[in-house]
CSV table of C-alpha atoms in Angstrom, one decimal:
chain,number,residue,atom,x,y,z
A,1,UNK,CA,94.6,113.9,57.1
A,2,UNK,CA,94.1,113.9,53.0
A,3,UNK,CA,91.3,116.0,53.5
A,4,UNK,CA,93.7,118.4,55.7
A,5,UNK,CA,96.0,119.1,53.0
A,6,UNK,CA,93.4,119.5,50.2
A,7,UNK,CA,92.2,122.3,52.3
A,8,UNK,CA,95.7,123.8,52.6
A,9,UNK,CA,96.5,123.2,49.0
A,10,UNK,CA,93.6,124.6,47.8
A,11,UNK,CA,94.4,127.9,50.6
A,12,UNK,CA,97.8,128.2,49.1
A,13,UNK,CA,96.5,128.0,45.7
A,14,UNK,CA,94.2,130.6,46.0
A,15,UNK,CA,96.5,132.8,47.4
A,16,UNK,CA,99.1,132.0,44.7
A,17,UNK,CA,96.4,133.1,41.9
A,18,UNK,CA,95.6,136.2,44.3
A,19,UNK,CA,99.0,137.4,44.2
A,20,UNK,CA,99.7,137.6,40.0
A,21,UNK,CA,98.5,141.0,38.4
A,22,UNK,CA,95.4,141.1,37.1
A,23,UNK,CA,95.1,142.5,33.7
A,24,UNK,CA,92.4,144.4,32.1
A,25,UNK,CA,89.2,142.2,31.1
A,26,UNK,CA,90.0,139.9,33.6
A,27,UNK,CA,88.0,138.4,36.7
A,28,UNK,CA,89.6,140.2,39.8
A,29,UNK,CA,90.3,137.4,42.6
A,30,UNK,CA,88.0,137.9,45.5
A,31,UNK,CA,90.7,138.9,48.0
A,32,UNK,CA,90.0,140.0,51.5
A,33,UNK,CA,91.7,143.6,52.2
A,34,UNK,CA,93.1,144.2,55.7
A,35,UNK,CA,93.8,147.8,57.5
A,36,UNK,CA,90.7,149.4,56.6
A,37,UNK,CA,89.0,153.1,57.5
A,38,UNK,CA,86.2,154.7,57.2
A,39,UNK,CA,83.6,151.4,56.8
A,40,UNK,CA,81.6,149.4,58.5
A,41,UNK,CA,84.5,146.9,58.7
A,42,UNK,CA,87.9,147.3,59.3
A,43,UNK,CA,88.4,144.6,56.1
A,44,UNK,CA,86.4,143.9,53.5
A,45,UNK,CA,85.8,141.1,50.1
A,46,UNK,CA,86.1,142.2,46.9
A,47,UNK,CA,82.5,140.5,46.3
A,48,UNK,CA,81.2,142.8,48.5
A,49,UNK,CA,81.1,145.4,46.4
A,50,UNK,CA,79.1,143.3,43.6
A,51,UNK,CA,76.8,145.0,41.5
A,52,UNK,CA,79.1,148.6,41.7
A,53,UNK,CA,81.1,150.2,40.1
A,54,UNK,CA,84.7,150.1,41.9
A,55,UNK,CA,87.2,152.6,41.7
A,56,UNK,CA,90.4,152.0,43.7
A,57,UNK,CA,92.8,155.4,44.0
A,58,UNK,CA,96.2,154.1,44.6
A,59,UNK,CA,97.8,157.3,46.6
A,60,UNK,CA,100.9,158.0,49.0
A,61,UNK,CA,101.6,161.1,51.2
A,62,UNK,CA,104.6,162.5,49.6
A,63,UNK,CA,101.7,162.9,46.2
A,64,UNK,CA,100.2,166.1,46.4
A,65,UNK,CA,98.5,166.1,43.1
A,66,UNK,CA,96.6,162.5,44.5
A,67,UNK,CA,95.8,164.6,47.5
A,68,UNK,CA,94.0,167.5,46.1
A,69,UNK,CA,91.7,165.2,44.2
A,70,UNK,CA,90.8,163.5,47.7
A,71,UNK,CA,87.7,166.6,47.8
A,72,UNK,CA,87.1,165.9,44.2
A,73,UNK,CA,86.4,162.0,45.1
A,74,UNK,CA,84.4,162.7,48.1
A,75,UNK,CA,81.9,164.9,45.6
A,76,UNK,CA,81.8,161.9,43.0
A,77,UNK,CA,81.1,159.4,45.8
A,78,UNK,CA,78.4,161.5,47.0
A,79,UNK,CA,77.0,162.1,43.2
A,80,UNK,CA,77.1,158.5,42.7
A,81,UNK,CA,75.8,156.7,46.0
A,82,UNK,CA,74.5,153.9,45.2
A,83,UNK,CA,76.0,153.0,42.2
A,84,UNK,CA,79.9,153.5,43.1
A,85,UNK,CA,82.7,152.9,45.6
A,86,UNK,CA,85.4,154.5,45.5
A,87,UNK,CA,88.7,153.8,47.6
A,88,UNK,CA,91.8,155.3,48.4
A,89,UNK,CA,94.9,152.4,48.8
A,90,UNK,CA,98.3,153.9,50.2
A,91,UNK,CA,101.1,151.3,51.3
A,92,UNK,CA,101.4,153.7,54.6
A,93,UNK,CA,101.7,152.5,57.6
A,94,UNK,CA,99.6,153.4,60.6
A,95,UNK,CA,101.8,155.0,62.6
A,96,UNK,CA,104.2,156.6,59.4
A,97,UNK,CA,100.7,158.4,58.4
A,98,UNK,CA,99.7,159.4,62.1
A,99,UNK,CA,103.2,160.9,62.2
A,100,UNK,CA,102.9,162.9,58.8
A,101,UNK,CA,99.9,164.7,60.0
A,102,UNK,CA,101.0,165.2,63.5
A,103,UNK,CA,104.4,166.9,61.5
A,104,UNK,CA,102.1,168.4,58.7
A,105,UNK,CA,99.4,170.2,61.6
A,106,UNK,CA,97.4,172.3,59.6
A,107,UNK,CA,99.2,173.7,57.2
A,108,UNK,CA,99.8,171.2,55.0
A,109,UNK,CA,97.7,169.5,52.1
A,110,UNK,CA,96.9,166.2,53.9
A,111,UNK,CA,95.2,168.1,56.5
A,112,UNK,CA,93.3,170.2,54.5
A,113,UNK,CA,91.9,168.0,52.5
A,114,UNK,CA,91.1,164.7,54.9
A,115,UNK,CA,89.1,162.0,52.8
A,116,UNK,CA,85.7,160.4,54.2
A,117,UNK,CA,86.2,157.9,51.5
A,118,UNK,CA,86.7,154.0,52.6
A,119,UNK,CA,90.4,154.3,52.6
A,120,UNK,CA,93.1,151.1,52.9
A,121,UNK,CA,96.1,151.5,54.7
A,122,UNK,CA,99.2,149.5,55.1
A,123,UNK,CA,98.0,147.8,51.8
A,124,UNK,CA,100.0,144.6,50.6
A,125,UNK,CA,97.4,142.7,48.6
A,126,UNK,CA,95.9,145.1,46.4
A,127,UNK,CA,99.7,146.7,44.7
A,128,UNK,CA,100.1,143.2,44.0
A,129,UNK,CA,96.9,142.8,41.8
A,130,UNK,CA,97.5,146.3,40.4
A,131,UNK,CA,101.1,146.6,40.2
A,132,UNK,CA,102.3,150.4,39.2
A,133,UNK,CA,105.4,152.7,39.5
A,134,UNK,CA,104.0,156.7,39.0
A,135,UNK,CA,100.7,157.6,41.0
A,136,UNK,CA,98.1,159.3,40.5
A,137,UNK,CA,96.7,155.6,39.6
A,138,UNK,CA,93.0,154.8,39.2
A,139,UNK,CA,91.9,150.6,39.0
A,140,UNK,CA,88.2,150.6,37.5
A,141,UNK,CA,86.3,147.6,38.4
A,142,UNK,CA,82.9,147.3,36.6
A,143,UNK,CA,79.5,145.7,38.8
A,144,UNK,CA,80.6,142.1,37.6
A,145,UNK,CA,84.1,142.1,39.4
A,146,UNK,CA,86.0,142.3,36.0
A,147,UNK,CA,89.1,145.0,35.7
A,148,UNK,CA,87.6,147.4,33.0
A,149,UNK,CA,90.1,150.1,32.9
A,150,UNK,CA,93.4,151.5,34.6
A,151,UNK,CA,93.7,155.0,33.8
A,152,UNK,CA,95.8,158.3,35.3
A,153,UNK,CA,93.5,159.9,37.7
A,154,UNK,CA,92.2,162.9,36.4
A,155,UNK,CA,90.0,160.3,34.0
A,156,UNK,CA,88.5,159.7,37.1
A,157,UNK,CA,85.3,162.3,36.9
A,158,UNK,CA,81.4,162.2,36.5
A,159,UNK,CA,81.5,161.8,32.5
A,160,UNK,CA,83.6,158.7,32.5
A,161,UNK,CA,81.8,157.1,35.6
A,162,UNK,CA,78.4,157.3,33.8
A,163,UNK,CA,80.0,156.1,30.2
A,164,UNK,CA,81.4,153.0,33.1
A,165,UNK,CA,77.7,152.7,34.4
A,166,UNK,CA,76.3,152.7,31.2
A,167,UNK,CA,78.5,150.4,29.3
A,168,UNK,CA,80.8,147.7,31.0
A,169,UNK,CA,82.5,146.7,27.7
A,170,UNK,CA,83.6,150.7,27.6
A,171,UNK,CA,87.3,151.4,26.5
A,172,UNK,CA,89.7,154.5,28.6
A,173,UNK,CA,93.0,155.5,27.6
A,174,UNK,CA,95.2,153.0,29.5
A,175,UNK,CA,97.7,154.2,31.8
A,176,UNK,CA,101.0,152.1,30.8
A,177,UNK,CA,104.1,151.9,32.6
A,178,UNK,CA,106.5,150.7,30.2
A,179,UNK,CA,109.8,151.8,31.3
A,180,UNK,CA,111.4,151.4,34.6
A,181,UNK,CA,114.9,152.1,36.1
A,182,UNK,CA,117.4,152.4,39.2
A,183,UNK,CA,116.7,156.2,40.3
A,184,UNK,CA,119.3,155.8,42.5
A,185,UNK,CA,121.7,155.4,39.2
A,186,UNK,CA,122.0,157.9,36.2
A,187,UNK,CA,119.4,157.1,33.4
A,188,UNK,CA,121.8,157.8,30.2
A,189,UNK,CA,124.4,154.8,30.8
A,190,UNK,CA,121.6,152.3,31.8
A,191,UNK,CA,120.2,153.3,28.0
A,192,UNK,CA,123.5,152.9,26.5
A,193,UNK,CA,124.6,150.3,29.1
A,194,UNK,CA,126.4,148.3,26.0
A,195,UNK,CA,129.2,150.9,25.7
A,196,UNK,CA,129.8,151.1,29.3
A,197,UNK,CA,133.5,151.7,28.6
A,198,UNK,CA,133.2,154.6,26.3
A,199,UNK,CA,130.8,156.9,28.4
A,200,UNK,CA,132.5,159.3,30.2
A,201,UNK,CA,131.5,163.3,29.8
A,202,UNK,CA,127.7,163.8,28.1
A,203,UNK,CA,124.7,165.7,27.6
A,204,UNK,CA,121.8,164.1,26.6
A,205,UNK,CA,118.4,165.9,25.6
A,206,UNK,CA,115.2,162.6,25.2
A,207,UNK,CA,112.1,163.7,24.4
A,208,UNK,CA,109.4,162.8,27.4
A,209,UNK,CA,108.9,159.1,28.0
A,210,UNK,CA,105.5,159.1,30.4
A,211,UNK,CA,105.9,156.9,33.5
A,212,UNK,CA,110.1,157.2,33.2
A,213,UNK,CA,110.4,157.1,37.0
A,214,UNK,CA,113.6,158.4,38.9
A,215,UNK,CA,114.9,161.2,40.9
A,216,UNK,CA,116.1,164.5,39.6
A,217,UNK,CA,119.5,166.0,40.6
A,218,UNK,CA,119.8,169.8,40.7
A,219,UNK,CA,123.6,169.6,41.1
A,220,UNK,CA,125.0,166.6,42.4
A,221,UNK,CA,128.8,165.6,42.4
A,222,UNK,CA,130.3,162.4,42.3
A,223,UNK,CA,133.7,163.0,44.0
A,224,UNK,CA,134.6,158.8,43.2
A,225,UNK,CA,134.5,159.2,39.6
A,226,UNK,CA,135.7,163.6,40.1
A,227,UNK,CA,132.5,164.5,38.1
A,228,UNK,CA,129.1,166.3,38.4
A,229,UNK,CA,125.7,165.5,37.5
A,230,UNK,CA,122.6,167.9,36.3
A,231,UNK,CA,119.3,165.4,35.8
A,232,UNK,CA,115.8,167.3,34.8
A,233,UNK,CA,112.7,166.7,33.4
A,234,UNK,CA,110.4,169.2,32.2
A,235,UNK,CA,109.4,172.1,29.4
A,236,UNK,CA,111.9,174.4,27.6
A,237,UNK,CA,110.7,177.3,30.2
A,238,UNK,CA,110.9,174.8,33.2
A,239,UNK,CA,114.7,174.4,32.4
A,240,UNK,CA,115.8,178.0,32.0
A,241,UNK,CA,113.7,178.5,34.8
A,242,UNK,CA,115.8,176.6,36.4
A,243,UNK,CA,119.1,177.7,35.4
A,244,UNK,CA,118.0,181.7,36.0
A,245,UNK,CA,117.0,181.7,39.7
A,246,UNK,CA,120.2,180.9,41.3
A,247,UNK,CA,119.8,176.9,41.4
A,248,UNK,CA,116.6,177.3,43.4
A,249,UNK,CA,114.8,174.7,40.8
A,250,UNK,CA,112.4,177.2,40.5
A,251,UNK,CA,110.5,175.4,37.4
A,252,UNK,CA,108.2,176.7,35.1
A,253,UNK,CA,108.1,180.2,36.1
A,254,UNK,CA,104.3,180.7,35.5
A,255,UNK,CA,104.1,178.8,38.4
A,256,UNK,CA,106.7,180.2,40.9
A,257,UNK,CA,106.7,183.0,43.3
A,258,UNK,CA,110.5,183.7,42.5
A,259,UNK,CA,109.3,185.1,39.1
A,260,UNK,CA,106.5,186.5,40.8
A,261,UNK,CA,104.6,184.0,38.8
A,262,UNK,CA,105.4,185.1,35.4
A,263,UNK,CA,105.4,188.5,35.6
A,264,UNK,CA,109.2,189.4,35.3
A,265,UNK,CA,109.1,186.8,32.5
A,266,UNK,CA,109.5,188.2,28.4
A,267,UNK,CA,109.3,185.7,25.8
A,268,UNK,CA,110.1,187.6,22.1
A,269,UNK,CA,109.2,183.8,20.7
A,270,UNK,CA,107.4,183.2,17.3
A,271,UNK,CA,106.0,179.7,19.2
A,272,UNK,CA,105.3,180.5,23.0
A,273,UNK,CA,103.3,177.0,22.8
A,274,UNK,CA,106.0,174.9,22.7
A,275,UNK,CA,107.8,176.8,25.7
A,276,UNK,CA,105.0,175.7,28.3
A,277,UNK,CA,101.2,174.7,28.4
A,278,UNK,CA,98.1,177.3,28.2
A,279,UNK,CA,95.3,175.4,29.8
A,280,UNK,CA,94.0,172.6,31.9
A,281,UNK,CA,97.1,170.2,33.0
A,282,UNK,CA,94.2,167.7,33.9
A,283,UNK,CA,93.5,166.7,30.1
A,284,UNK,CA,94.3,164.6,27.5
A,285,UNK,CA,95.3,167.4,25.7
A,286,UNK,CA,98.0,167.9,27.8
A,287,UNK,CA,98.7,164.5,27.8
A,288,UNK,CA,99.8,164.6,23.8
A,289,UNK,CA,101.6,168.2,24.8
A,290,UNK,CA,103.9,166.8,27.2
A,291,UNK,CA,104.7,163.6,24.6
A,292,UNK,CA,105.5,166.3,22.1
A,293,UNK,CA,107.3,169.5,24.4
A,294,UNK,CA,108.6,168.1,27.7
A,295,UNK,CA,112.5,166.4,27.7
A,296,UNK,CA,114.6,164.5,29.6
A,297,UNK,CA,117.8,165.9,30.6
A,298,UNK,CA,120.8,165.2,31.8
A,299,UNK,CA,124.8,166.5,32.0
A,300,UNK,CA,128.0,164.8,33.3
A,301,UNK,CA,130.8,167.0,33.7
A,302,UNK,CA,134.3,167.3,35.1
A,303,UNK,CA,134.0,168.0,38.8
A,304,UNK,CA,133.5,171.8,38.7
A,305,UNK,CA,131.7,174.8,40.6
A,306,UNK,CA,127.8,174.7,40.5
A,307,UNK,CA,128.1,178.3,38.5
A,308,UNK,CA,130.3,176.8,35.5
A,309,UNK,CA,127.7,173.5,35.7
A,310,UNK,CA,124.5,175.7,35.4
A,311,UNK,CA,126.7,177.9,32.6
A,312,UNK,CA,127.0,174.6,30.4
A,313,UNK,CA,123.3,173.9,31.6
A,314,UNK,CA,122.1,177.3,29.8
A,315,UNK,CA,124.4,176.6,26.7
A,316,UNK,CA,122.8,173.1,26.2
A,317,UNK,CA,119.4,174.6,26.3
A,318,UNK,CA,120.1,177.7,24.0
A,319,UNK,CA,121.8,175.4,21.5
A,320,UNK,CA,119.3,172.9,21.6
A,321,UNK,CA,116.2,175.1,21.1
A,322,UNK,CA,117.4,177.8,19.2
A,323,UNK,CA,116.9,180.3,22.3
A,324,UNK,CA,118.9,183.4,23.9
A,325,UNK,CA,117.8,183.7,27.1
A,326,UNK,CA,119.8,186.9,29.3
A,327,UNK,CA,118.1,189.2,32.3
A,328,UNK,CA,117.4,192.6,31.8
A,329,UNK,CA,116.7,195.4,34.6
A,330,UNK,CA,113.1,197.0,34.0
A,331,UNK,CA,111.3,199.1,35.7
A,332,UNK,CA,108.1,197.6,37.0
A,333,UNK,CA,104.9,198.6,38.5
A,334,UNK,CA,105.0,196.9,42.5
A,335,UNK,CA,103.7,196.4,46.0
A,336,UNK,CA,106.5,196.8,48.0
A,337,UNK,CA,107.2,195.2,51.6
A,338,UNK,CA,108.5,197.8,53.8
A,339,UNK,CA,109.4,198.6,57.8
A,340,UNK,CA,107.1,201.4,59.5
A,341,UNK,CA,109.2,201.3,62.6
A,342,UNK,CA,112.3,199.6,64.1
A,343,UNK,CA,110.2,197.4,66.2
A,344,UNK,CA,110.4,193.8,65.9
A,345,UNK,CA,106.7,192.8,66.5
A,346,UNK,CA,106.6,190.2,63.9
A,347,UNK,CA,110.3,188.6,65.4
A,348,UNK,CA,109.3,184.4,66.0
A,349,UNK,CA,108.9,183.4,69.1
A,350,UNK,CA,108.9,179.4,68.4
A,351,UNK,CA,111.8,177.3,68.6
A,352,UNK,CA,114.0,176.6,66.2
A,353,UNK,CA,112.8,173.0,65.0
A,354,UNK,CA,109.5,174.3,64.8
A,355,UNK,CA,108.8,176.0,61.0
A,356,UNK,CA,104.9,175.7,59.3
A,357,UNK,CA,103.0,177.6,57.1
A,358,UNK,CA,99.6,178.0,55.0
A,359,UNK,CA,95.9,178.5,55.3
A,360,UNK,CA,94.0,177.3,58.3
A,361,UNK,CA,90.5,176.2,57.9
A,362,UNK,CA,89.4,179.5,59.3
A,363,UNK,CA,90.9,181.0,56.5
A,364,UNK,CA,93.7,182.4,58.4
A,365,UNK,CA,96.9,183.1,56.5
A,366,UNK,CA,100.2,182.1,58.8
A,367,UNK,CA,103.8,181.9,59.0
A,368,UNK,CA,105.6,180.5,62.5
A,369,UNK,CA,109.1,180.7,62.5
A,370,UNK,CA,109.3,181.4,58.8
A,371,UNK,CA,110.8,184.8,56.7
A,372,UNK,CA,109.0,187.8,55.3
A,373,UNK,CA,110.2,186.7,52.0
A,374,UNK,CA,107.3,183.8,52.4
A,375,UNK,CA,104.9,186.6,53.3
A,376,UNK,CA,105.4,188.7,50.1
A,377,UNK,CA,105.6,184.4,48.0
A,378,UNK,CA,101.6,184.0,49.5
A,379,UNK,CA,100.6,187.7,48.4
A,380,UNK,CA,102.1,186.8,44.8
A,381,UNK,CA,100.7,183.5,44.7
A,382,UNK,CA,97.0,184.8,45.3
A,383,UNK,CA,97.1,187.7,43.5
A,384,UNK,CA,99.0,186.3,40.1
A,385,UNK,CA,96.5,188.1,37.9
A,386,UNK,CA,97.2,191.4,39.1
A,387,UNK,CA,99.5,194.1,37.2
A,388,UNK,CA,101.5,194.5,40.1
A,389,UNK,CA,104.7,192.6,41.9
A,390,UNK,CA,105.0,191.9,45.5
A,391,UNK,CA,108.8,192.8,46.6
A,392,UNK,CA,110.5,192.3,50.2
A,393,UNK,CA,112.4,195.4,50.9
A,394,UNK,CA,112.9,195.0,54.7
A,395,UNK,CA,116.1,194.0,54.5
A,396,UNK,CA,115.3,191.8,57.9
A,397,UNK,CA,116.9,188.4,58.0
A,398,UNK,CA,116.0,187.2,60.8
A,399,UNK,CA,112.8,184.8,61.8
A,400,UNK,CA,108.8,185.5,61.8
A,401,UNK,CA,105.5,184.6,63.0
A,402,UNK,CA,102.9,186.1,60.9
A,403,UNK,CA,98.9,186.1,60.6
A,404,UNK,CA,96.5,187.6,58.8
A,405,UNK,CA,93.0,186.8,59.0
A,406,UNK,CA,91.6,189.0,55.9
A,407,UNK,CA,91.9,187.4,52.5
A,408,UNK,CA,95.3,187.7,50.9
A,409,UNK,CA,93.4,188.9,47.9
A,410,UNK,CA,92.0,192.3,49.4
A,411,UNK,CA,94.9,194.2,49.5
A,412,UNK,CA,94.0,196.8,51.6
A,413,UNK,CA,92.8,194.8,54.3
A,414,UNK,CA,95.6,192.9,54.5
A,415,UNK,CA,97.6,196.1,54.6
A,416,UNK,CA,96.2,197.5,57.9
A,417,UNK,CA,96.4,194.2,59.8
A,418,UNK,CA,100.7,194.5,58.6
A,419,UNK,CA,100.4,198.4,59.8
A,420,UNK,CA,98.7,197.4,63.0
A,421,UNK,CA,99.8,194.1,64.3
A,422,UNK,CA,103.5,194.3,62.6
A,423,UNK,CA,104.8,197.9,62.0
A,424,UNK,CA,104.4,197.0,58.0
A,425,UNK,CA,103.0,198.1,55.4
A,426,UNK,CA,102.9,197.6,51.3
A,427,UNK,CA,103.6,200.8,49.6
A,428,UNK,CA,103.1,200.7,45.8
A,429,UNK,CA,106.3,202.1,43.5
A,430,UNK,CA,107.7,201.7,40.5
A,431,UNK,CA,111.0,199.6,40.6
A,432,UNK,CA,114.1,198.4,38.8
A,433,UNK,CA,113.5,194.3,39.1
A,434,UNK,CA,115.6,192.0,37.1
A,435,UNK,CA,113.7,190.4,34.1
A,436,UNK,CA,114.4,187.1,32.4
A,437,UNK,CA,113.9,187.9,28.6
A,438,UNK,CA,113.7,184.2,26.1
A,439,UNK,CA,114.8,185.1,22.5
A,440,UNK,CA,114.7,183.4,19.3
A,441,UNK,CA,118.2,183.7,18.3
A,442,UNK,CA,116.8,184.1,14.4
A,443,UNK,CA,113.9,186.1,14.0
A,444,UNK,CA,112.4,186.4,11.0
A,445,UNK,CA,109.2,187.4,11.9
């Protein structure tokens, strides 16, 4: 019977020690991990990866950023047989992940970009050693089972896993989480939670805190307490971004179809660079960019319309940064989306709870049960660096199925298949478009 219990005791014990974080430089417990794919097991030991290098990529599929690396991963793991593993964690159950690709179907990321990387699903043991809040995370554990490193992901590439290789005593810039709160709550009283009586009405402008997790709120209204809430986080041109196309939360312009990415965008700015980043977002240059140029913030108003709301929104942002930001009609060089005939050959025929889009793995371009509007957004998005816009002037409102097979990037191909499957076509004109123009309110340059 004694012997019994020293067998249970010790059981519980090593679970107990299993279950605290682990934290860098130390031994990582040699845990079995359940609910696994793509291995020879459907669990494995820590211990049996001994003698590699282990990178765990802690994932979820609402991330699309951790997604889109899944092809980048797959080409490490391949460059790096022998020496590396590399798995994908996501708390996801079974059957919540077989439902978001049966939803997803082929147009979405997940689909596109399917892992054959050991994967863990369902995962309840390793969060607990690695704890974190914002993902892309990346655990590095070197050949001798010791945590070496936790890093974002996009430190995750072929330099830093052969400095790993090479030296297991090897520093990376730590990913730290230091500052968590209720998203469900608004951010500025929990910072000034000691004059709880005092806070009524506020704008608040923080510069970026990294890891500050939390929801945003485009325009939310709290009818209890007869007010209204504005909560966003981004760069100077990722608010009036914002605030210019008609509460759409379009963000950083460069990057949305509703400024046809960019190109009905003037800045007359002395410093562009402080407005938005010029290069690669996967970087530790852009790291120290967003500590210096991206902001928190957030408005509490009287309960008002969503106009006056964004009106106060754009005053903030001009008074805080010094900025004039107004539209202007110009006349613009575009590829315009026009009817060849009254016929409705592109009219949906799906139901109405079915709606996808994207790129098949043919290649094929589609829209079921979408708008032409979404037609004329892919055009846009892959021709950005072209001199021209892409404007809807069909006037049609009603639903679409669409496909093109050529690439969106050949224009004229993709013109005949509109002339000859849909009674469409693209006609190039010059055309007044509305123009957001930013300002410095004093030039002296």
């Amino acid at each position: 019977m004694a012997y019994l219990v020293l067998i249970t005791y010790n059981m519980l014990c090593a679970q107990t020690i299993a279950a605290k974080p682990v934290m860098i430089g130390q031994m990582v417990p040699d845990v079995q991990v359940n609910n696994v794919r793509n291995h020879t097991q459907t669990s494995f030991k820590i211990s049996d990866f001994k003698g590699k290098l282990v990178i765990f990529d802690f994932w979820d599929v609402n991330c699309i950023p951790c997604i889109q690396a899944f092809p980048k991963l797959d080409s490490l793991q391949k460059e790096f047989i022998d020496q590396i593993q590399i798995i994908l964690v996501t708390k996801t159950a079974k059957n919540d992940l077989d439902k978001w690709y049966n939803v997803r179907k082929e147009g979405s990321a997940l689909h596109r970009y399917t892992p054959n990387l050991v994967s863990v699903i369902q995962d309840t043991v390793l969060s607990k050693l690695f704890p974190h809040l914002a993902i892309p995370h990346s655990v590095w554990v070197n050949s001798t089972g010791v945590l070496q490193a936790v890093t974002q992901g996009h430190y995750v590439n072929s330099e830093n896993i052969r400095k790993m290789l090479l030296d297991r005593n090897l520093k990376l810039p730590e990913k730290k989480e230091f500052f968590s709160y209720d998203s469900k709550k608004l951010s500025f009283p929990q910072i000034y939670i000691q004059y709880p009586e005092k806070l009524k009405y506020y704008s608040t402008l923080m510069q970026f805190i990294p890891h500050l997790s939390g929801s945003q709120s485009r325009f939310k209204i709290d009818s209890a307490n007869m007010t209204v809430c504005i909560k966003r986080t981004g760069s100077i041109l990722t608010f009036y971004g914002d605030i210019f196309s008609h509460y759409r939360a379009a963000g950083n312009p460069y990057d949305s179809p509703y400024y046809n990415y960019g190109k009905t965008v003037v800045l007359n700015v002395k410093d562009s660079t402080r407005l938005f980043f010029k290069g690669n977002t996967n970087s530790e240059e852009y790291d120290n960019w967003k500590l210096r140029n991206l902001y928190e913030y957030e408005t509490v108003l009287p309960l008002m319309s969503e106009k006056k709301a964004y009106d106060h929104y754009l005053e903030d942002m001009n008074k805080f940064f010094g900025l004039e930001a107004k539209y202007e009609d110009r006349e613009m060089k575009a590829l315009v989306l026009v009817r060849t005939s009254n016929n409705e050959k592109f009219k949906s025929k799906a139901s109405s709870f079915e709606r996808s889009g994207g790129i098949t793995k043919e290649g094929t371009s589609f829209i079921r049960n979408g708008s032409l509007l979404s037609i004329v957004g892919m055009l846009s998005e892959n021709n950005k660096n072209k001199p021209y816009l892409f404007i809807d002037n069909t006037g049609y409102k009603g639903r679409v199925d669409i496909e093109i097979k050529s690439s969106l990037k050949d224009i004229e191909k993709v013109r005949r298949e509109l002339n000859t499957k849909y009674d469409l076509d693209l006609v190039e004109r010059n055309q007044m478009v509305p123009v957001l123009v930013i300002s410095d309110k004093n030039k002296e340059y």
